[in-house]
Tab-separated table of C-alpha atoms in Angstrom:
chain	number	residue	atom	x	y	z
K	1	UNK	CA	-31.607	-15.605	-8.482
K	2	UNK	CA	-30.719	-12.080	-7.254
K	3	UNK	CA	-31.643	-10.567	-10.644
K	4	UNK	CA	-35.319	-12.189	-10.290
K	5	UNK	CA	-35.843	-9.970	-7.026
K	6	UNK	CA	-38.459	-7.269	-7.334
K	7	UNK	CA	-36.756	-3.619	-7.839
K	8	UNK	CA	-38.054	-3.173	-4.162
K	9	UNK	CA	-35.561	-5.656	-3.086
K	10	UNK	CA	-32.904	-4.249	-5.121
K	11	UNK	CA	-33.383	-0.959	-3.682
K	12	UNK	CA	-31.937	-2.171	-0.666
K	13	UNK	CA	-29.028	-3.883	-1.189
K	14	UNK	CA	-26.112	-2.766	0.288
K	15	UNK	CA	-23.731	-5.271	-2.072
K	16	UNK	CA	-24.053	-7.566	-4.874
K	17	UNK	CA	-21.313	-9.645	-6.254
K	18	UNK	CA	-20.974	-11.280	-9.641
K	19	UNK	CA	-18.352	-13.549	-10.194
K	20	UNK	CA	-18.291	-15.464	-13.469
K	21	UNK	CA	-21.341	-14.593	-13.784
K	22	UNK	CA	-22.910	-14.754	-18.249
K	23	UNK	CA	-22.532	-11.989	-20.196
K	24	UNK	CA	-26.948	-11.755	-19.773
K	25	UNK	CA	-26.549	-11.776	-16.290
K	26	UNK	CA	-24.233	-8.685	-16.112
K	27	UNK	CA	-25.548	-7.011	-18.723
K	28	UNK	CA	-29.137	-7.434	-16.385
K	29	UNK	CA	-27.481	-6.080	-13.624
K	30	UNK	CA	-26.375	-3.354	-15.022
K	31	UNK	CA	-29.136	-2.125	-16.754
K	32	UNK	CA	-31.539	-2.720	-13.617
K	33	UNK	CA	-28.675	0.013	-12.081
K	34	UNK	CA	-29.432	2.074	-14.866
K	35	UNK	CA	-32.927	1.805	-13.814
K	36	UNK	CA	-31.965	3.178	-10.556
K	37	UNK	CA	-32.873	0.338	-8.522
K	38	UNK	CA	-29.300	-0.340	-6.759
K	39	UNK	CA	-28.719	3.499	-5.331
K	40	UNK	CA	-28.230	1.951	-1.961
K	41	UNK	CA	-24.907	-0.585	-3.291
K	42	UNK	CA	-21.884	0.108	-1.285
K	43	UNK	CA	-20.008	-2.718	-2.753
K	44	UNK	CA	-20.286	-4.221	-5.889
K	45	UNK	CA	-17.731	-6.830	-7.473
K	46	UNK	CA	-18.589	-7.963	-10.898
K	47	UNK	CA	-15.642	-9.690	-11.447
K	48	UNK	CA	-13.942	-12.614	-14.648
K	49	UNK	CA	-16.925	-12.316	-17.032
K	50	UNK	CA	-13.914	-11.887	-19.544
K	51	UNK	CA	-14.423	-15.614	-21.052
K	52	UNK	CA	-17.830	-15.706	-21.344
K	53	UNK	CA	-19.332	-15.421	-25.101
K	54	UNK	CA	-20.517	-11.530	-25.660
K	55	UNK	CA	-18.158	-10.568	-22.172
K	56	UNK	CA	-16.912	-7.377	-23.061
K	57	UNK	CA	-19.642	-5.594	-24.308
K	58	UNK	CA	-21.719	-7.067	-21.024
K	59	UNK	CA	-20.815	-4.118	-18.452
K	60	UNK	CA	-21.064	-1.421	-20.782
K	61	UNK	CA	-24.787	-1.008	-18.946
K	62	UNK	CA	-22.826	-0.803	-15.838
K	63	UNK	CA	-20.701	1.868	-17.553
K	64	UNK	CA	-23.658	3.908	-18.549
K	65	UNK	CA	-25.465	3.389	-15.376
K	66	UNK	CA	-22.276	4.610	-13.608
K	67	UNK	CA	-21.761	7.902	-15.684
K	68	UNK	CA	-24.914	8.932	-14.418
K	69	UNK	CA	-24.471	9.024	-11.165
K	70	UNK	CA	-27.285	5.898	-10.839
K	71	UNK	CA	-24.828	4.945	-7.943
K	72	UNK	CA	-24.424	7.055	-5.391
K	73	UNK	CA	-23.655	5.454	-2.518
K	74	UNK	CA	-20.865	3.352	-4.156
K	75	UNK	CA	-17.661	2.505	-2.277
K	76	UNK	CA	-16.041	-0.283	-3.692
K	77	UNK	CA	-15.604	-0.943	-7.213
K	78	UNK	CA	-14.070	-4.886	-8.046
K	79	UNK	CA	-14.297	-5.018	-12.153
K	80	UNK	CA	-11.119	-7.427	-11.835
K	81	UNK	CA	-10.363	-9.824	-14.394
K	82	UNK	CA	-12.721	-8.697	-17.717
K	83	UNK	CA	-12.040	-7.810	-20.959
K	84	UNK	CA	-13.556	-4.374	-20.667
K	85	UNK	CA	-14.711	-2.750	-24.142
K	86	UNK	CA	-13.168	0.763	-25.612
K	87	UNK	CA	-17.607	1.720	-24.691
K	88	UNK	CA	-17.173	0.658	-20.971
K	89	UNK	CA	-13.685	2.744	-20.707
K	90	UNK	CA	-15.200	5.822	-22.400
K	91	UNK	CA	-18.019	5.675	-19.845
K	92	UNK	CA	-16.429	4.796	-16.868
K	93	UNK	CA	-13.561	8.167	-17.508
K	94	UNK	CA	-16.884	9.998	-17.671
K	95	UNK	CA	-17.866	8.969	-14.419
K	96	UNK	CA	-14.771	9.750	-13.006
K	97	UNK	CA	-14.298	13.533	-14.761
K	98	UNK	CA	-17.565	14.479	-13.601
K	99	UNK	CA	-17.937	13.419	-10.029
K	100	UNK	CA	-20.202	10.468	-10.594
K	101	UNK	CA	-17.367	8.086	-8.827
K	102	UNK	CA	-16.433	11.038	-6.087
K	103	UNK	CA	-16.881	8.483	-2.942
K	104	UNK	CA	-14.953	5.228	-4.065
K	105	UNK	CA	-12.884	4.082	-1.497
K	106	UNK	CA	-11.722	0.839	-3.133
K	107	UNK	CA	-11.438	-0.040	-7.052
K	108	UNK	CA	-9.940	-3.277	-8.136
K	109	UNK	CA	-9.433	-3.103	-12.094
K	110	UNK	CA	-6.482	-5.872	-11.826
K	111	UNK	CA	-6.066	-8.188	-15.314
K	112	UNK	CA	-8.544	-6.181	-17.069
K	113	UNK	CA	-8.276	-4.222	-20.403
K	114	UNK	CA	-7.959	-0.472	-21.062
K	115	UNK	CA	-9.860	0.633	-18.328
K	116	UNK	CA	-6.400	1.498	-16.260
K	117	UNK	CA	-5.860	3.651	-19.292
K	118	UNK	CA	-9.033	5.013	-19.032
K	119	UNK	CA	-8.820	5.966	-15.269
K	120	UNK	CA	-5.218	7.375	-16.097
K	121	UNK	CA	-6.374	9.974	-18.630
K	122	UNK	CA	-8.940	10.890	-16.189
K	123	UNK	CA	-7.097	11.346	-13.922
K	124	UNK	CA	-4.839	13.643	-15.434
K	125	UNK	CA	-7.043	15.715	-17.387
K	126	UNK	CA	-7.959	16.762	-13.995
K	127	UNK	CA	-10.716	14.081	-12.573
K	128	UNK	CA	-10.718	14.001	-8.427
K	129	UNK	CA	-11.298	10.479	-6.681
K	130	UNK	CA	-10.785	12.345	-3.157
K	131	UNK	CA	-12.063	9.094	-0.898
K	132	UNK	CA	-9.732	6.963	-2.716
K	133	UNK	CA	-8.256	4.636	-0.687
K	134	UNK	CA	-6.656	1.338	-2.708
K	135	UNK	CA	-6.590	1.073	-6.317
K	136	UNK	CA	-6.088	-1.872	-8.272
K	137	UNK	CA	-3.771	-2.045	-11.064
K	138	UNK	CA	-2.172	-4.963	-10.954
K	139	UNK	CA	-1.843	-6.820	-14.571
K	140	UNK	CA	-4.093	-3.661	-16.406
K	141	UNK	CA	-1.883	-3.495	-19.133
K	142	UNK	CA	-0.263	-0.368	-18.158
K	143	UNK	CA	3.077	1.026	-19.341
K	144	UNK	CA	5.150	3.903	-17.992
K	145	UNK	CA	3.139	6.783	-20.203
K	146	UNK	CA	0.411	5.617	-17.609
K	147	UNK	CA	2.452	5.669	-14.150
K	148	UNK	CA	2.989	8.897	-14.822
K	149	UNK	CA	-0.521	10.344	-15.950
K	150	UNK	CA	-1.685	8.545	-12.439
K	151	UNK	CA	1.610	9.575	-10.118
K	152	UNK	CA	2.307	13.078	-12.005
K	153	UNK	CA	-0.631	14.612	-13.818
K	154	UNK	CA	-3.455	12.720	-11.744
K	155	UNK	CA	-1.920	12.853	-8.455
K	156	UNK	CA	-4.442	15.842	-7.542
K	157	UNK	CA	-7.084	13.506	-7.839
K	158	UNK	CA	-5.960	10.666	-5.320
K	159	UNK	CA	-4.716	12.773	-2.335
K	160	UNK	CA	-6.388	10.120	-0.377
K	161	UNK	CA	-4.227	7.084	-1.916
K	162	UNK	CA	-2.959	4.478	1.187
K	163	UNK	CA	-2.395	1.789	-1.325
K	164	UNK	CA	-1.800	0.865	-5.317
K	165	UNK	CA	-0.858	-2.053	-6.572
K	166	UNK	CA	1.306	-1.852	-9.869
K	167	UNK	CA	2.420	-5.512	-9.756
K	168	UNK	CA	2.581	-7.453	-13.120
K	169	UNK	CA	2.222	-5.147	-15.596
K	170	UNK	CA	5.325	-6.217	-18.207
K	171	UNK	CA	5.380	-2.891	-19.915
K	172	UNK	CA	6.376	-1.074	-17.042
K	173	UNK	CA	9.851	0.156	-16.724
K	174	UNK	CA	12.835	1.526	-13.807
K	175	UNK	CA	11.669	4.403	-15.665
K	176	UNK	CA	8.684	4.062	-13.470
K	177	UNK	CA	10.458	3.867	-10.206
K	178	UNK	CA	12.115	7.061	-10.983
K	179	UNK	CA	8.612	9.256	-11.680
K	180	UNK	CA	7.572	7.154	-8.165
K	181	UNK	CA	10.446	8.251	-6.501
K	182	UNK	CA	9.825	11.679	-7.551
K	183	UNK	CA	6.458	12.212	-6.491
K	184	UNK	CA	7.514	10.286	-2.779
K	185	UNK	CA	10.184	12.852	-2.514
K	186	UNK	CA	8.020	15.855	-3.412
K	187	UNK	CA	5.466	14.599	-0.893
K	188	UNK	CA	2.629	13.939	-3.406
K	189	UNK	CA	0.411	11.342	-2.227
K	190	UNK	CA	0.578	11.815	1.618
K	191	UNK	CA	-1.439	9.392	2.882
K	192	UNK	CA	0.520	6.676	0.718
K	193	UNK	CA	1.124	3.242	3.276
K	194	UNK	CA	1.837	1.182	0.660
K	195	UNK	CA	3.779	0.627	-2.736
K	196	UNK	CA	3.512	-2.344	-5.178
K	197	UNK	CA	5.348	-2.004	-8.792
K	198	UNK	CA	6.661	-5.117	-10.780
K	199	UNK	CA	9.034	-7.531	-9.529
K	200	UNK	CA	11.037	-7.442	-12.256
K	201	UNK	CA	11.596	-3.588	-12.336
K	202	UNK	CA	14.801	-2.385	-10.533
K	203	UNK	CA	17.387	-4.028	-12.194
K	204	UNK	CA	19.533	-0.630	-13.115
K	205	UNK	CA	21.024	-0.404	-9.345
K	206	UNK	CA	19.970	3.557	-9.340
K	207	UNK	CA	16.834	3.553	-9.803
K	208	UNK	CA	16.259	0.246	-7.160
K	209	UNK	CA	18.233	2.412	-4.718
K	210	UNK	CA	16.059	5.972	-5.770
K	211	UNK	CA	12.503	4.253	-5.178
K	212	UNK	CA	13.727	2.306	-1.341
K	213	UNK	CA	15.533	5.539	-0.059
K	214	UNK	CA	12.159	7.667	-1.475
K	215	UNK	CA	10.396	5.537	0.517
K	216	UNK	CA	11.973	4.670	3.505
K	217	UNK	CA	11.849	8.462	3.869
K	218	UNK	CA	8.174	8.597	4.078
K	219	UNK	CA	8.007	4.939	5.671
K	220	UNK	CA	5.955	3.918	2.519
K	221	UNK	CA	6.259	-0.507	2.856
């Protein structure tokens, strides 16, 4: 129904939510955004399209819209549960690098493929997401190298981050606990209040002690 509205009506919308949308509707939304019809959007959810036929390519028009800055007021972006294509991830990385996503406060890439790695690569390359407060990367296929990109090489681009969710990433090991401990110890991520890591971590007593001590010192939960 939303996509049948006129462009004039779409331009007034501040939030859009598509959950388990067909791939054609997800693509249509992206094209509408690329044509400048969603410039006032502040909250956008397009989630769980991964099971749909053609779902992997369905969000590429949205990725292109993000990269060209067609959603300048976007503050909250939820792409959870999507099988995202390599093309989308390239445009997401470009959007981060050019500052097109500089107004983002919350980004949810949980249960996606490849997108978290693209984000980590962009931040490691110097991209800045200074307004970002909540970053959800649960079950996002990331590993120790990507945690290091996010929290060491890319930490300067996340200066305002308050909540970081890394749960259910089975490729993350105790090595990431040491990395995160060092980040906290040196005072990086100064606004961080909540940090969620996979429950299976911390089997090595030293790694668990290090992250617990660093978090306690900073009052991070």
